[in-house]
XYZ file of C-alpha atoms in Angstrom:
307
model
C 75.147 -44.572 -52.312
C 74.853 -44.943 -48.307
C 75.015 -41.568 -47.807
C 71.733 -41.423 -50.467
C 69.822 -43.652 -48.962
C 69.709 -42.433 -46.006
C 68.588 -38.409 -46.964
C 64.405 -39.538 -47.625
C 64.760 -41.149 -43.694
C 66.719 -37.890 -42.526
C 64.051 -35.963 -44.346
C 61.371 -37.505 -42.552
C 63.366 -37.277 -38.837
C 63.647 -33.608 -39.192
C 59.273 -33.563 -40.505
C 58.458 -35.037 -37.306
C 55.827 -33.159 -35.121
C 57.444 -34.393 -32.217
C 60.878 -32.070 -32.794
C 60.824 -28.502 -33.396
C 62.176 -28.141 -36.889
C 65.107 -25.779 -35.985
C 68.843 -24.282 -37.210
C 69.952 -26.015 -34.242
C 68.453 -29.008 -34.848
C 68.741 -29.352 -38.589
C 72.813 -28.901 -37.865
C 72.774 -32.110 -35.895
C 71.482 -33.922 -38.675
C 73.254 -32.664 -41.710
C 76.860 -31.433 -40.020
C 77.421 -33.721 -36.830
C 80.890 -33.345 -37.136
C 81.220 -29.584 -37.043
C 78.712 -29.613 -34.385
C 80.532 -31.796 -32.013
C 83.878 -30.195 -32.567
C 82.461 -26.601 -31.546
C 80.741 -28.413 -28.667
C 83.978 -29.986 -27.882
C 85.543 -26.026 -27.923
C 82.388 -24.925 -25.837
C 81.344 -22.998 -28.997
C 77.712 -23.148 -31.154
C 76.400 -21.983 -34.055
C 74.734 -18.806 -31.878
C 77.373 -19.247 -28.924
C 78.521 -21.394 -25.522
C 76.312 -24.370 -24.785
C 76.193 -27.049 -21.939
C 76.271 -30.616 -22.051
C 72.692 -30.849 -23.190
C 73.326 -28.491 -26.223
C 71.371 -25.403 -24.476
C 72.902 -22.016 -25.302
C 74.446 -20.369 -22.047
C 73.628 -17.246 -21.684
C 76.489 -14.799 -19.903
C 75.699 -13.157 -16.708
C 75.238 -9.217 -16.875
C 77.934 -7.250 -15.962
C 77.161 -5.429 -12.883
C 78.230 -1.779 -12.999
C 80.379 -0.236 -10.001
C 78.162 1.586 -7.669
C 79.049 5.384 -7.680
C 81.086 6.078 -4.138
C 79.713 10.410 -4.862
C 76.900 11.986 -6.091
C 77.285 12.916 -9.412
C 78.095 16.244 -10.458
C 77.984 18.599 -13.723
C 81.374 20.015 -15.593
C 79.884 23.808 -15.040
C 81.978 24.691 -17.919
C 79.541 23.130 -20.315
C 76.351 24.869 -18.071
C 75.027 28.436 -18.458
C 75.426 30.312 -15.092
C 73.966 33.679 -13.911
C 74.310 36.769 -12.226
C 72.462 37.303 -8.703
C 70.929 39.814 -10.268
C 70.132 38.206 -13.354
C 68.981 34.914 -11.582
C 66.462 37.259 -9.311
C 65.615 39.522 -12.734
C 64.112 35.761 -14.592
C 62.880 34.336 -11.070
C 60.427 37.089 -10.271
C 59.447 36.702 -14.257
C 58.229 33.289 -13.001
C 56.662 34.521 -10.177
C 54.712 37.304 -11.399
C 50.802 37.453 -9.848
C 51.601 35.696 -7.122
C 51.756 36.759 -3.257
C 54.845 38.268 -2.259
C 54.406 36.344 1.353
C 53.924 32.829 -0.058
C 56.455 32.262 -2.540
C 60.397 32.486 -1.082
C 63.999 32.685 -2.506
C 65.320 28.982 -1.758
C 69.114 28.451 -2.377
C 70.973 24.598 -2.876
C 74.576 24.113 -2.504
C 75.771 21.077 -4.351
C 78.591 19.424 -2.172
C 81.143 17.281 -3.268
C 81.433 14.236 -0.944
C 80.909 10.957 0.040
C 77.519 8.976 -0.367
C 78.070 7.536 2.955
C 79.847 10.139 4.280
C 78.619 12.309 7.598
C 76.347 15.465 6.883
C 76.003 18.314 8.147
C 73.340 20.012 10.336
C 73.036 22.960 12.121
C 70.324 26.528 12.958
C 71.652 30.133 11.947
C 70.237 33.161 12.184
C 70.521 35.021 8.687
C 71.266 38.955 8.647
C 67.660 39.304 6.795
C 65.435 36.876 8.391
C 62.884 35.093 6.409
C 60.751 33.298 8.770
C 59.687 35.819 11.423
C 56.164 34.260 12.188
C 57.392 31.016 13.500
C 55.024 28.544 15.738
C 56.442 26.953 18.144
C 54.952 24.574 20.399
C 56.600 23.078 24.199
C 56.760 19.917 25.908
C 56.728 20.753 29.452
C 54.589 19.999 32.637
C 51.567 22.174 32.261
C 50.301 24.046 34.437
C 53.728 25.190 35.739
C 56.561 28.158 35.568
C 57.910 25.955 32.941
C 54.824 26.441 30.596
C 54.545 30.123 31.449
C 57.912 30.705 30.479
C 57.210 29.240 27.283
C 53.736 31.144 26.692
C 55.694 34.377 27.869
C 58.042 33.679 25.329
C 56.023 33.367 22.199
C 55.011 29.653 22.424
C 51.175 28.998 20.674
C 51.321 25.811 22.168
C 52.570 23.929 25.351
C 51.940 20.620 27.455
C 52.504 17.232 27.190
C 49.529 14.910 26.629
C 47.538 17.731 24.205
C 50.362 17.975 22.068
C 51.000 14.316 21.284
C 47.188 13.816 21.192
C 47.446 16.861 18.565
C 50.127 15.124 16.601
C 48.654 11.587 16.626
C 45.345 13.037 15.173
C 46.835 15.807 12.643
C 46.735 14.149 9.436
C 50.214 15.439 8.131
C 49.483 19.019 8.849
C 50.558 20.257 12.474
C 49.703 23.349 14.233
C 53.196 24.373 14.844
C 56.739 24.573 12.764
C 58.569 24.184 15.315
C 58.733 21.502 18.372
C 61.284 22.314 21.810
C 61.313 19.872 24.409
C 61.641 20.285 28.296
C 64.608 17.993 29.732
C 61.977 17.027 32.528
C 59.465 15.653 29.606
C 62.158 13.834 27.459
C 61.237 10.849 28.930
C 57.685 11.273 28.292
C 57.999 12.144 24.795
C 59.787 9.244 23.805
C 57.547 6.650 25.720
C 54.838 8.355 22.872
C 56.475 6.984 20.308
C 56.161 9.498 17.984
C 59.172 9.461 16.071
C 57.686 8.322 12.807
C 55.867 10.926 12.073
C 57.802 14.125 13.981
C 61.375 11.980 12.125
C 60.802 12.465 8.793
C 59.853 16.432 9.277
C 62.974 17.426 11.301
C 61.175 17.904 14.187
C 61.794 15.379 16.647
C 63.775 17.068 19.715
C 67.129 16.326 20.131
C 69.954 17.380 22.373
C 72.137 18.000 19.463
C 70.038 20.228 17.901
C 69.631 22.244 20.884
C 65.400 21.399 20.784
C 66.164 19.537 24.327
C 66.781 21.981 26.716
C 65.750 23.697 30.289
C 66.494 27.514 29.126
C 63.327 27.283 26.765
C 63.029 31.196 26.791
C 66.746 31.212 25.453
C 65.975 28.724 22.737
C 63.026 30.654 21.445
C 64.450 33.923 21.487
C 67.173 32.524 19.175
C 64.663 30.777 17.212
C 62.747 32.943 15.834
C 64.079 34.520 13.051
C 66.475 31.696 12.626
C 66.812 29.058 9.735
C 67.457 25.456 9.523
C 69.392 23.734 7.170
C 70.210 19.714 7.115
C 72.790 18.092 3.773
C 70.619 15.366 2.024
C 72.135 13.241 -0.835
C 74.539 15.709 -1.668
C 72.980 18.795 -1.463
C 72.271 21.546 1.169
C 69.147 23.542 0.819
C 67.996 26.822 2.702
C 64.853 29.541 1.963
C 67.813 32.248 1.953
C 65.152 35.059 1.617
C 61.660 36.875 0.492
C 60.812 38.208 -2.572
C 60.774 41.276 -1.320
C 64.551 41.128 -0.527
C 66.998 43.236 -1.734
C 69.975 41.935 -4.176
C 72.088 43.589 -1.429
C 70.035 41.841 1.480
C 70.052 38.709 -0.570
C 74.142 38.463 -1.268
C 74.283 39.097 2.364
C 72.040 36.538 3.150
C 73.834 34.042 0.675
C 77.350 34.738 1.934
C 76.390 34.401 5.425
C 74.867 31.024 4.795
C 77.779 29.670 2.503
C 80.219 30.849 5.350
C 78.212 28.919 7.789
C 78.354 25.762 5.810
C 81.919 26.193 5.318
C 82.512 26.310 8.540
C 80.727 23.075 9.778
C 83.156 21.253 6.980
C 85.699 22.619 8.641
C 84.423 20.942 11.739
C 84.766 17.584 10.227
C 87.727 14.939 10.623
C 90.414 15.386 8.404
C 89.507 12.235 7.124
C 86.126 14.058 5.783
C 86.546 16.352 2.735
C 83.120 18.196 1.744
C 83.341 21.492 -0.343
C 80.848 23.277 -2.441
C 80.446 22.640 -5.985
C 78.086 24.543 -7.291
C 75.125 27.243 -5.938
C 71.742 27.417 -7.693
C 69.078 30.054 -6.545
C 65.514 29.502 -7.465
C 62.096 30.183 -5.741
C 58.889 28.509 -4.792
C 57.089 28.519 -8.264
C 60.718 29.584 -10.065
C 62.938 26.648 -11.803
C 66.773 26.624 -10.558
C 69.525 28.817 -11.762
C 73.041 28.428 -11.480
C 75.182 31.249 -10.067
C 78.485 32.357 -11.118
C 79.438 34.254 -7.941
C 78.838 37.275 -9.864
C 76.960 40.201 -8.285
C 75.713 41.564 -11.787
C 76.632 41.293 -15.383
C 76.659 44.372 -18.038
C 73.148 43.740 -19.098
C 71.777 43.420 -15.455
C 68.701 46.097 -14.599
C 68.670 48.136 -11.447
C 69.005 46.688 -8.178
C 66.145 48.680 -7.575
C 63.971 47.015 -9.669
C 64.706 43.561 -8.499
C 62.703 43.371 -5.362
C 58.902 42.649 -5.338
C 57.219 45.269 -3.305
């Protein structure tokens, strides 16, 4: 009969406005006992709890951060031809300008996240940039300058070109940017770093941009190609559209040797090799090669080059 008495009062504890009329709460009332022994186990009706009878909630598990960039199985990928890869590129590119669209080929590495990468300037068998500006940091007037103009520069001095750059607004006059050894000094005081940096080109001595031969650099820079790894991948405009397949393989081979080669220039402790080689173009999506010249069902190579 205690046990009766007592239900209208429980009744009205658990109406109050002043409590939220919950599971929770409504379990304290009616089964204390269970309650306490799952508290007592650190267990609750919807999980672990504290002292105060809150639910705990766990912490997320974080996941391990990758140590490489991820790569495909290219067993489960469709891969192409060269000349099948040009035949559905130039589809894409069809009433455009021959001039402004370009071949551009990626090599997926295999390597470390925060690994070294590799840099470096060749000069293809079938160049594809053959109306390069370049612009020189030098004392102007001088033999220096003249050398430079002689040479092919558009552009040379010290002051005008960093007044040129600090008032471009993302577009510069030039694609290219050597420095004088006797300016180096110069250029750096102009702090422009932030905004030559993040284009590739700021001059450096290890990119051979920093020099006193500039009519050697030029000559060898123009017709030449630059190529720099970023997250993974190595990219290159390996040729026009009016190229070739022949011109292109030998453009593509060429520029695979050339990256092989600066892995091979690595520590020991570096390993770096090419996973996979996509080929696509300006307007063109990317398409995986199989290191196959052509396939049964490819056209003429005669018919793959945009006139």
């Amino acid at each position: 009969m205690a046990s009766t008495v007592k239900i209208p009062q429980i009744l009205h504890r658990a109406s109050r406005p002043t409590k939220q009329c919950t599971f929770q709460y409504l379990s304290r009332i009616f089964f204390p006992q269970v309650l306490l022994s799952r508290q007592a186990s650190g267990l609750s009706l919807r999980g672990k709890t504290d002292n105060k009878g809150k639910i705990i909630t766990p912490p997320k598990k974080k996941k391990k951060a990758r140590s490489t960039f991820r790569q495909y199985d290219l067993k489960k990928m469709e891969q192409f031809s060269l000349c099948d890869a040009m035949r559905y590129i130039i589809a894409f590119e069809v009433g455009r300008s021959p001039t402004s669209s370009k071949y551009d080929l990626a090599l997926k590495i295999r390597t470390l996240k925060n690994g070294p990468v590799v840099r470096n300037r060749l000069q293809l068998p079938h160049p594809v940039n053959t109306n390069l500006k370049i612009a020189v940091i030098c004392p102007s007037p001088g033999p220096f300058a003249t050398a430079a103009l002689d040479a092919g520069a558009i552009l040379v001095g010290e002051e005008n070109i960093f007044d040129s750059i600090r008032e471009s607004s993302g577009s510069l006059p030039f694609d290219k940017l050597l420095c004088h050894s006797d300016s180096l000094q110069k250029l750096s005081k102009a702090g422009l770093g932030k905004v030559l940096g993040p284009k590739g080109l700021m001059p450096s001595t290890k990119m051979g941009t920093v020099t006193r031969d500039l009519k050697g650099v030029m000559k060898d820079m123009v017709g030449a190609s630059e190529y720099r790894e970023k997250l993974g991948v190595v990219r290159l405009a390996i040729g026009q559209l009016r190229f070739t397949p022949e011109e292109m393989q030998k453009n593509i081979r060429f520029f695979m040797e050339g990256v092989k080669r600066d892995f091979a220039a690595l520590s020991d402790k570096v390993s770096k090799e090419i996973h996979e080689v996509v080929l696509s173009s300006t307007n063109a999506p990317g398409f995986s090669l199989n290191g196959d010249f052509r396939s049964p069902s490819s056209p003429p190579t005669q018919d793959l080059s945009v006139p």
